[in-house]
Amino acid sequence: MLSEQLDQLVEDALGSFKAATNSKSLYDAKVKYLGKSGKFTEILKGLGKLSKEERPAAGKLVNEKKKELEEAYSQILSNLETAELNKKIEGDFFNFSFPGSSEAQIGSRHPIGLVIEEMISILSRLGFAVRTGPHIESDEKNFSKLNFPKDHPARDMQDTFYIGKDHVLRTHTSPIQIRTMETEPPPLRILAPGSVFRCDSDISHSPNFYQVEGLYVDKKVSMAHLKGIIGFFVREFFGEKTKTRFRPSYFPFTEPSAEVDCTCPICKGKGCRTCSNSGWIEIGGCGLVHPNVLSSCGLDTDKWQGLAFGFGVERMAMIKFGISDIRLFNENLVNFSNQFNGAL
Ligand code: DAH
């Protein structure tokens, strides 16, 4: 009987499908029963020998059984594939605990950012608040309104990156003094941290470096205030015992002008390589704001005076952390930056 023969075949086929341990042996079993020269095809071919009347019912039965078997095959195949994939994930392919080929590096705060933050934090305790300005600055705010004469050497193309005739990449943060005095009424106490640009490059000069500028405008501002503020800042930044001294100097925008030195924090004033054996190290410039600068911003010079100072951030960081080459700041090496995490 055909139906018995088919039932037996389906049972045998299911048996060998279920016995397959992987998709390859399951496929082999499928070929054996459902393939072109498989057992089902054999039976289908045999139907030709049946009478015309018997043939349709027999054909239908064979096809039904064949379909049943094919569905069982798909189900078993999918189970096997899932099991194989799970095994792969659990095994060597996705081993989450396996160490990577190189150690992952975690990013780090840059020492320049840390130093700027520390400088702001110290001076904000004296009431200074942060102001900023653009990197591309007018010649007027970078030079003219800061009382630079037309023929001042700092305006030279050798030092300044000009952008057209009337604009420059700011050579210092001092134009932020102008921007603030032009837009905010005194009294003022501002700090201007930022990036500045000069055509200069060697072991201690970078074409792009950072400054922090300070400006204090009020009635009756004197050199005594300036010395008090800078002395406080230096002691807070480099340590309680650090001394400051002021050397007469010249800047077009201040009168009188001074350069600020502090006792070398590395040798504590005894003399070392960093301070060229002098025991002192220069950290910035300062002075009382020149009346021409105040009046260029519309301030009444009979009523208002100002003091200003400017520190080089790289220099502060180099002294604080004992860094000998300014170019290290621009190399973006995590191993370099990592050393200063938590140092401030
Ligand atoms: N702008 C000066 C420079 O880049 C630094 C400076 C000196 C700023 C004296 C000041 C100052 O505010 O009073 O060299």
Coordinates of N, CA, C and O in Angstrom, one line a residue, residues 71-231:
E71 N 8.9 20.6 5.8 CA 8.7 21.5 7.0 C 9.5 21.1 8.2 O 10.1 21.9 8.9
A72 N 9.4 19.8 8.4 CA 10.2 19.2 9.5 C 11.7 19.5 9.3 O 12.4 19.9 10.3
Y73 N 12.2 19.4 8.1 CA 13.6 19.6 7.8 C 13.9 21.1 8.2 O 14.9 21.4 8.9
S74 N 13.1 22.0 7.7 CA 13.4 23.5 8.0 C 13.4 23.7 9.5 O 14.3 24.5 9.9
Q75 N 12.5 23.2 10.2 CA 12.5 23.4 11.6 C 13.7 22.8 12.3 O 14.4 23.5 13.1
I76 N 14.1 21.6 11.9 CA 15.3 21.0 12.5 C 16.6 21.8 12.1 O 17.4 22.0 13.0
L77 N 16.6 22.2 10.9 CA 17.8 23.0 10.4 C 17.9 24.3 11.2 O 19.0 24.6 11.7
S78 N 16.8 25.0 11.4 CA 16.8 26.2 12.2 C 17.3 26.0 13.6 O 18.1 26.8 14.1
N79 N 16.8 24.9 14.2 CA 17.2 24.6 15.6 C 18.8 24.3 15.6 O 19.5 24.8 16.5
L80 N 19.2 23.6 14.6 CA 20.6 23.2 14.6 C 21.5 24.5 14.4 O 22.5 24.7 15.1
E81 N 21.0 25.4 13.5 CA 21.8 26.6 13.2 C 21.9 27.5 14.4 O 22.9 28.0 14.8
T82 N 20.8 27.6 15.1 CA 20.8 28.4 16.4 C 21.8 27.9 17.4 O 22.6 28.6 18.0
A83 N 21.7 26.5 17.5 CA 22.6 25.9 18.5 C 24.1 26.1 18.1 O 24.9 26.4 18.9
E84 N 24.3 26.0 16.7 CA 25.7 26.2 16.2 C 26.2 27.6 16.5 O 27.3 27.8 16.9
L85 N 25.3 28.6 16.3 CA 25.7 30.0 16.5 C 25.9 30.3 18.0 O 26.9 30.9 18.3
N86 N 25.0 29.7 18.8 CA 25.2 29.9 20.3 C 26.6 29.4 20.7 O 27.3 30.0 21.5
K87 N 26.9 28.2 20.1 CA 28.2 27.6 20.5 C 29.3 28.5 20.1 O 30.3 28.7 20.8
K88 N 29.2 29.1 18.9 CA 30.2 30.0 18.4 C 30.4 31.2 19.3 O 31.5 31.6 19.6
I89 N 29.2 31.8 19.7 CA 29.3 33.0 20.5 C 29.9 32.7 21.9 O 30.7 33.4 22.4
E90 N 29.5 31.5 22.4 CA 30.0 31.1 23.7 C 31.5 30.7 23.6 O 32.3 30.9 24.5
G91 N 31.8 30.3 22.5 CA 33.2 29.7 22.3 C 34.2 30.8 21.9 O 34.2 31.9 22.5
D92 N 35.0 30.5 21.0 CA 36.2 31.4 20.7 C 35.8 32.7 20.0 O 36.6 33.7 20.1
F93 N 34.7 32.8 19.3 CA 34.4 34.0 18.5 C 34.1 35.3 19.4 O 34.7 36.3 19.2
F94 N 33.2 35.1 20.3 CA 32.9 36.3 21.1 C 33.2 36.0 22.6 O 32.4 35.8 23.4
N95 N 34.5 35.9 22.9 CA 34.9 35.8 24.2 C 35.1 37.1 24.9 O 36.2 37.8 24.7
F96 N 34.1 37.6 25.6 CA 34.2 39.0 26.1 C 35.3 39.2 27.2 O 35.7 40.3 27.4
S97 N 35.7 38.1 27.8 CA 36.7 38.2 28.8 C 38.1 38.2 28.3 O 39.1 38.4 29.0
F98 N 38.2 37.9 27.0 CA 39.6 37.8 26.4 C 40.2 39.1 26.3 O 39.6 40.1 25.8
P99 N 41.5 39.3 26.8 CA 42.1 40.6 26.7 C 42.3 41.1 25.3 O 42.6 40.3 24.4
G100 N 42.2 42.4 25.1 CA 42.4 43.0 23.8 C 43.9 42.9 23.3 O 44.7 42.6 24.1
S101 N 44.1 43.2 22.0 CA 45.5 43.1 21.5 C 46.4 44.2 22.1 O 47.6 44.1 22.2
S102 N 45.8 45.4 22.4 CA 46.6 46.4 23.0 C 45.8 47.1 24.1 O 44.5 47.1 24.0
E103 N 46.4 47.7 25.1 CA 45.7 48.2 26.2 C 45.0 49.5 25.8 O 45.5 50.3 25.1
A104 N 43.7 49.6 26.1 CA 42.9 50.8 25.8 C 43.4 52.0 26.6 O 43.7 51.9 27.7
Q105 N 43.6 53.1 25.9 CA 44.1 54.3 26.6 C 42.9 55.2 26.9 O 42.1 55.5 26.0
I106 N 42.9 55.7 28.1 CA 41.8 56.5 28.5 C 42.3 58.0 28.3 O 43.4 58.3 28.7
G107 N 41.4 58.8 27.7 CA 41.8 60.2 27.5 C 42.1 60.9 28.8 O 41.9 60.4 29.9
S108 N 42.7 62.1 28.7 CA 43.1 62.8 29.9 C 43.0 64.3 29.7 O 43.0 64.8 28.6
R109 N 42.8 65.1 30.7 CA 42.7 66.5 30.7 C 44.1 67.0 30.2 O 45.1 66.5 30.7
H110 N 44.2 68.1 29.4 CA 45.5 68.6 29.0 C 46.0 69.6 30.1 O 45.2 70.3 30.7
P111 N 47.3 69.5 30.3 CA 47.8 70.4 31.4 C 47.5 71.9 31.2 O 47.4 72.6 32.2
I112 N 47.5 72.3 29.9 CA 47.2 73.8 29.7 C 45.8 74.1 30.2 O 45.6 75.1 30.9
G113 N 44.8 73.2 30.0 CA 43.4 73.4 30.5 C 43.4 73.4 32.0 O 42.7 74.3 32.6
L114 N 44.2 72.5 32.6 CA 44.2 72.4 34.1 C 44.8 73.7 34.7 O 44.3 74.2 35.6
V115 N 45.9 74.2 34.0 CA 46.5 75.4 34.6 C 45.6 76.6 34.4 O 45.5 77.4 35.3
I116 N 44.9 76.8 33.2 CA 44.0 77.9 33.1 C 42.9 77.9 34.1 O 42.6 78.9 34.7
E117 N 42.4 76.7 34.3 CA 41.3 76.5 35.3 C 41.8 76.9 36.7 O 41.1 77.6 37.4
E118 N 43.0 76.5 37.0 CA 43.6 76.9 38.4 C 43.8 78.4 38.5 O 43.5 79.0 39.5
M119 N 44.3 79.0 37.4 CA 44.5 80.5 37.4 C 43.2 81.2 37.6 O 43.1 82.1 38.4
I120 N 42.2 80.8 36.9 CA 40.9 81.4 37.0 C 40.3 81.2 38.4 O 39.8 82.1 39.1
S121 N 40.5 80.0 39.0 CA 40.0 79.7 40.3 C 40.6 80.6 41.3 O 39.9 81.1 42.2
I122 N 41.9 80.8 41.2 CA 42.6 81.7 42.2 C 42.1 83.1 42.1 O 41.8 83.7 43.1
L123 N 42.2 83.6 40.9 CA 41.9 85.1 40.7 C 40.4 85.4 40.9 O 40.0 86.5 41.2
S124 N 39.5 84.3 40.7 CA 38.1 84.6 40.8 C 37.8 84.9 42.3 O 36.8 85.5 42.7
R125 N 38.7 84.4 43.2 CA 38.5 84.7 44.6 C 38.8 86.2 44.9 O 38.4 86.7 46.0
L126 N 39.4 86.9 44.0 CA 39.6 88.3 44.2 C 38.6 89.1 43.3 O 38.7 90.3 43.1
G127 N 37.6 88.4 42.8 CA 36.5 89.1 42.1 C 36.6 89.2 40.6 O 35.9 89.9 40.0
F128 N 37.6 88.5 40.1 CA 37.8 88.6 38.6 C 36.9 87.6 37.9 O 36.8 86.4 38.3
A129 N 36.2 88.1 36.8 CA 35.3 87.2 36.1 C 35.8 87.1 34.6 O 36.4 88.0 34.1
V130 N 35.5 85.9 34.0 CA 36.1 85.6 32.7 C 35.4 86.3 31.5 O 34.2 86.4 31.5
R131 N 36.2 86.8 30.6 CA 35.7 87.4 29.3 C 36.5 86.8 28.2 O 37.7 86.4 28.4
T132 N 35.9 86.7 27.0 CA 36.7 86.1 25.9 C 36.6 87.0 24.7 O 35.8 88.0 24.7
G133 N 37.4 86.7 23.7 CA 37.4 87.5 22.4 C 37.8 86.6 21.3 O 38.2 85.4 21.5
P134 N 37.6 87.1 20.0 CA 37.9 86.2 18.9 C 39.4 86.0 18.6 O 40.2 86.9 19.0
H135 N 39.7 85.0 17.9 CA 41.1 84.7 17.5 C 41.6 85.7 16.4 O 42.7 86.2 16.3
I136 N 40.6 85.9 15.4 CA 40.9 86.9 14.4 C 40.5 88.3 14.9 O 39.3 88.5 15.2
E137 N 41.4 89.2 15.0 CA 41.2 90.5 15.7 C 41.5 91.6 14.7 O 42.3 91.4 13.8
S138 N 40.9 92.7 14.9 CA 41.2 93.9 14.1 C 42.6 94.4 14.5 O 42.9 94.3 15.7
D139 N 43.3 95.0 13.6 CA 44.6 95.7 13.8 C 44.3 96.7 14.9 O 45.1 96.9 15.8
E140 N 43.1 97.4 14.8 CA 42.8 98.5 15.7 C 42.8 98.0 17.2 O 43.4 98.6 18.1
K141 N 42.1 96.9 17.4 CA 42.0 96.4 18.8 C 43.3 95.7 19.3 O 43.6 95.7 20.5
N142 N 43.9 95.0 18.4 CA 45.1 94.3 18.8 C 46.3 95.2 19.0 O 47.2 95.0 19.8
F143 N 46.3 96.4 18.2 CA 47.5 97.3 18.3 C 47.1 98.8 18.6 O 47.4 99.3 19.7
S144 N 46.3 99.4 17.7 CA 46.1 100.9 17.8 C 45.6 101.3 19.1 O 46.1 102.2 19.7
K145 N 44.4 100.7 19.5 CA 43.8 101.2 20.7 C 44.6 100.8 22.0 O 44.3 101.3 23.1
L146 N 45.5 99.9 21.8 CA 46.4 99.6 22.9 C 47.7 100.4 22.9 O 48.7 100.1 23.5
N147 N 47.6 101.6 22.1 CA 48.6 102.6 22.2 C 50.0 102.1 21.5 O 51.0 102.6 21.9
F148 N 49.9 101.1 20.6 CA 51.1 100.7 19.8 C 51.3 101.8 18.7 O 50.4 102.1 17.9
P149 N 52.5 102.5 18.7 CA 52.7 103.4 17.6 C 52.7 102.7 16.2 O 52.9 101.4 16.2
K150 N 52.4 103.4 15.2 CA 52.3 102.8 13.8 C 53.5 102.0 13.4 O 53.4 101.0 12.7
D151 N 54.7 102.5 13.9 CA 55.9 101.8 13.5 C 56.5 100.8 14.6 O 57.7 100.5 14.6
H152 N 55.6 100.4 15.5 CA 56.1 99.5 16.6 C 56.6 98.2 16.0 O 55.9 97.6 15.2
P153 N 57.7 97.7 16.5 CA 58.2 96.4 15.9 C 57.3 95.2 16.0 O 57.3 94.3 15.2
A154 N 56.4 95.2 17.0 CA 55.5 94.1 17.2 C 54.5 94.0 16.0 O 54.0 92.9 15.8
R155 N 54.3 95.1 15.3 CA 53.4 95.0 14.2 C 54.1 94.4 13.0 O 53.4 94.2 12.0
D156 N 55.3 94.2 13.1 CA 56.1 93.6 12.0 C 55.5 92.3 11.5 O 55.2 91.5 12.3
M157 N 55.5 92.1 10.2 CA 55.0 90.8 9.6 C 55.8 89.6 10.2 O 55.4 88.5 10.1
Q158 N 57.1 89.9 10.6 CA 57.9 88.8 11.1 C 57.3 88.2 12.4 O 57.5 87.0 12.7
D159 N 56.6 89.0 13.2 CA 56.0 88.5 14.4 C 54.6 88.2 14.3 O 54.0 87.4 15.1
T160 N 53.9 89.0 13.5 CA 52.4 88.9 13.4 C 51.9 88.2 12.2 O 52.4 88.5 11.1
F161 N 50.9 87.3 12.4 CA 50.2 86.7 11.3 C 49.1 87.7 10.8 O 48.1 87.8 11.5
Y162 N 49.3 88.3 9.7 CA 48.3 89.2 9.2 C 47.3 88.5 8.4 O 47.6 87.5 7.6
I163 N 46.0 88.9 8.5 CA 45.0 88.4 7.6 C 44.4 89.6 6.9 O 43.6 90.3 7.4
G164 N 44.9 89.8 5.7 CA 44.6 91.0 5.0 C 45.3 92.2 5.6 O 46.2 92.0 6.4
K165 N 44.9 93.4 5.3 CA 45.6 94.6 5.7 C 45.2 95.0 7.1 O 46.0 95.5 7.9
D166 N 43.9 94.8 7.5 CA 43.4 95.3 8.8 C 43.1 94.3 9.9 O 42.6 94.6 10.9
H167 N 43.4 93.0 9.6 CA 43.2 92.0 10.6 C 44.4 91.1 10.8 O 45.2 90.9 9.9
V168 N 44.4 90.6 12.1 CA 45.6 89.8 12.4 C 45.0 88.6 13.2 O 43.9 88.6 13.7
L169 N 45.8 87.5 13.4 CA 45.6 86.5 14.4 C 46.1 87.2 15.6 O 47.2 87.6 15.7
R170 N 45.2 87.3 16.6 CA 45.6 88.1 17.8 C 47.0 87.7 18.4 O 47.2 86.5 18.5
T171 N 47.9 88.7 18.6 CA 49.2 88.3 19.1 C 49.3 88.3 20.6 O 50.3 87.9 21.2
H172 N 48.2 88.7 21.3 CA 48.1 88.6 22.7 C 46.6 88.7 23.1 O 45.7 89.0 22.3
T173 N 46.3 88.5 24.4 CA 44.9 88.6 24.8 C 44.5 90.0 25.2 O 43.4 90.2 25.6
S174 N 45.5 90.9 25.1 CA 45.2 92.3 25.5 C 44.0 93.0 24.8 O 43.3 93.8 25.4
P175 N 43.7 92.6 23.5 CA 42.6 93.3 22.9 C 41.3 93.0 23.6 O 40.3 93.7 23.5
I176 N 41.2 92.0 24.5 CA 40.0 91.7 25.2 C 39.8 92.8 26.3 O 38.7 93.1 26.7
Q177 N 40.9 93.4 26.7 CA 40.8 94.6 27.6 C 39.9 95.7 26.8 O 39.0 96.3 27.4
I178 N 40.3 95.9 25.6 CA 39.6 96.9 24.8 C 38.1 96.6 24.6 O 37.2 97.4 24.8
R179 N 37.9 95.3 24.2 CA 36.5 94.8 24.0 C 35.7 95.0 25.2 O 34.5 95.4 25.1
T180 N 36.3 94.7 26.4 CA 35.5 94.9 27.6 C 35.2 96.3 28.0 O 34.1 96.7 28.3
M181 N 36.3 97.2 27.9 CA 36.1 98.6 28.3 C 35.1 99.3 27.3 O 34.5 100.2 27.7
E182 N 35.1 98.8 26.0 CA 34.2 99.5 25.1 C 32.7 99.1 25.3 O 31.8 99.8 24.9
T183 N 32.5 98.0 26.0 CA 31.1 97.5 26.1 C 30.6 97.4 27.5 O 29.3 97.3 27.7
E184 N 31.5 97.5 28.5 CA 30.9 97.4 29.9 C 31.4 98.6 30.7 O 32.6 99.0 30.6
P185 N 30.5 99.1 31.5 CA 30.9 100.3 32.3 C 31.8 99.9 33.5 O 31.6 98.8 34.1
P186 N 32.8 100.7 33.9 CA 33.6 100.4 35.0 C 32.8 100.6 36.3 O 31.7 101.2 36.2
P187 N 33.2 100.1 37.5 CA 34.4 99.3 37.7 C 34.4 97.9 37.1 O 33.4 97.3 37.0
L188 N 35.6 97.5 36.7 CA 35.8 96.2 36.0 C 36.8 95.3 36.7 O 37.9 95.9 37.1
R189 N 36.6 94.1 36.7 CA 37.6 93.1 37.2 C 37.5 91.9 36.3 O 36.7 91.0 36.6
I190 N 38.3 91.8 35.2 CA 38.1 90.7 34.3 C 39.4 89.9 34.0 O 40.5 90.4 34.2
L191 N 39.2 88.7 33.7 CA 40.3 87.8 33.3 C 40.0 87.3 31.9 O 38.9 86.9 31.6
A192 N 41.0 87.2 31.0 CA 40.8 86.8 29.7 C 41.8 85.7 29.3 O 42.9 86.0 29.0
P193 N 41.3 84.4 29.4 CA 42.2 83.4 29.0 C 42.1 83.1 27.5 O 41.0 83.3 27.0
G194 N 43.1 82.7 26.8 CA 42.9 82.3 25.4 C 44.2 82.0 24.7 O 45.3 82.3 25.2
S195 N 43.9 81.6 23.4 CA 45.0 81.2 22.5 C 45.5 82.5 21.8 O 44.7 83.3 21.3
V196 N 46.8 82.6 21.6 CA 47.4 83.7 20.8 C 48.4 83.2 19.8 O 48.8 82.0 19.9
F197 N 48.8 84.0 18.9 CA 49.5 83.5 17.7 C 50.7 84.5 17.4 O 50.5 85.7 17.3
R198 N 51.9 83.9 17.2 CA 53.0 84.7 16.8 C 53.9 83.9 15.9 O 54.1 82.6 16.1
C199 N 54.6 84.5 14.9 CA 55.4 83.8 14.0 C 56.8 83.5 14.6 O 57.7 84.2 14.4
D200 N 56.8 82.5 15.5 CA 58.0 82.2 16.3 C 57.9 80.7 16.7 O 56.9 80.3 17.1
S201 N 59.1 80.0 16.6 CA 59.0 78.6 17.0 C 60.4 78.1 17.3 O 61.3 78.1 16.5
D202 N 60.6 77.7 18.6 CA 61.8 77.0 19.0 C 61.5 76.3 20.3 O 60.3 76.1 20.7
I203 N 62.5 75.9 21.0 CA 62.3 75.0 22.2 C 61.4 75.7 23.3 O 60.7 75.1 24.1
S204 N 61.5 77.1 23.3 CA 60.7 77.8 24.3 C 59.7 78.7 23.7 O 59.0 79.5 24.4
H205 N 59.5 78.7 22.4 CA 58.5 79.5 21.7 C 57.6 78.7 20.8 O 58.2 77.9 20.0
S206 N 56.3 78.9 20.9 CA 55.4 78.2 20.0 C 54.6 79.2 19.2 O 54.3 80.3 19.7
P207 N 54.3 78.9 17.9 CA 53.5 79.9 17.1 C 52.1 80.1 17.6 O 51.4 81.0 17.3
N208 N 51.6 79.1 18.4 CA 50.3 79.2 19.0 C 50.4 78.8 20.5 O 50.7 77.7 20.8
F209 N 50.2 79.8 21.3 CA 50.3 79.5 22.8 C 49.2 80.2 23.5 O 48.3 80.9 22.9
Y210 N 49.2 80.1 24.8 CA 48.0 80.6 25.7 C 48.5 81.7 26.6 O 49.6 81.7 27.1
Q211 N 47.6 82.6 26.8 CA 47.8 83.7 27.8 C 46.6 83.8 28.7 O 45.5 83.5 28.3
V212 N 46.8 84.3 29.9 CA 45.7 84.8 30.7 C 46.0 86.2 31.1 O 47.0 86.6 31.6
E213 N 45.0 87.1 30.7 CA 45.1 88.5 30.8 C 44.3 88.9 32.0 O 43.2 88.4 32.2
G214 N 44.7 89.9 32.7 CA 43.9 90.5 33.8 C 43.7 92.0 33.6 O 44.6 92.7 33.2
L215 N 42.5 92.5 33.9 CA 42.3 93.9 33.9 C 41.4 94.3 35.1 O 40.4 93.7 35.3
Y216 N 41.9 95.4 35.7 CA 41.1 95.9 36.9 C 41.0 97.4 36.7 O 42.0 98.1 36.6
V217 N 39.8 97.9 36.5 CA 39.6 99.3 36.3 C 38.7 99.8 37.5 O 37.6 99.2 37.7
D218 N 39.1 100.9 38.1 CA 38.3 101.4 39.2 C 38.8 102.8 39.5 O 39.7 103.3 38.9
K219 N 38.3 103.4 40.6 CA 38.8 104.7 41.0 C 40.0 104.5 41.9 O 40.0 103.6 42.8
K220 N 41.1 105.3 41.8 CA 42.3 105.1 42.6 C 42.9 103.7 42.6 O 43.1 103.1 43.6
V221 N 43.2 103.3 41.4 CA 44.0 102.0 41.3 C 45.5 102.3 41.3 O 45.9 103.2 40.6
S222 N 46.2 101.6 42.0 CA 47.7 101.9 42.1 C 48.6 100.7 41.9 O 48.1 99.5 41.9
M223 N 49.9 100.9 41.9 CA 50.9 99.8 41.8 C 50.8 98.9 43.0 O 51.1 97.7 43.0
A224 N 50.3 99.5 44.2 CA 50.2 98.7 45.4 C 49.1 97.6 45.2 O 49.4 96.4 45.5
H225 N 48.0 97.9 44.5 CA 47.0 96.9 44.2 C 47.6 95.8 43.3 O 47.4 94.6 43.5
L226 N 48.4 96.3 42.3 CA 49.0 95.4 41.3 C 49.9 94.4 42.0 O 49.8 93.2 41.8
K227 N 50.8 94.9 42.9 CA 51.7 94.0 43.6 C 50.9 93.1 44.6 O 51.3 91.9 44.7
G228 N 49.9 93.6 45.2 CA 49.1 92.7 46.1 C 48.4 91.6 45.3 O 48.5 90.4 45.7
I229 N 47.8 91.9 44.2 CA 47.1 90.9 43.4 C 48.1 89.8 42.9 O 47.9 88.6 43.0
I230 N 49.2 90.3 42.3 CA 50.1 89.3 41.7 C 50.8 88.5 42.8 O 51.0 87.3 42.6
G231 N 51.2 89.2 43.9 CA 51.8 88.4 45.0 C 50.9 87.3 45.5 O 51.3 86.2 45.7

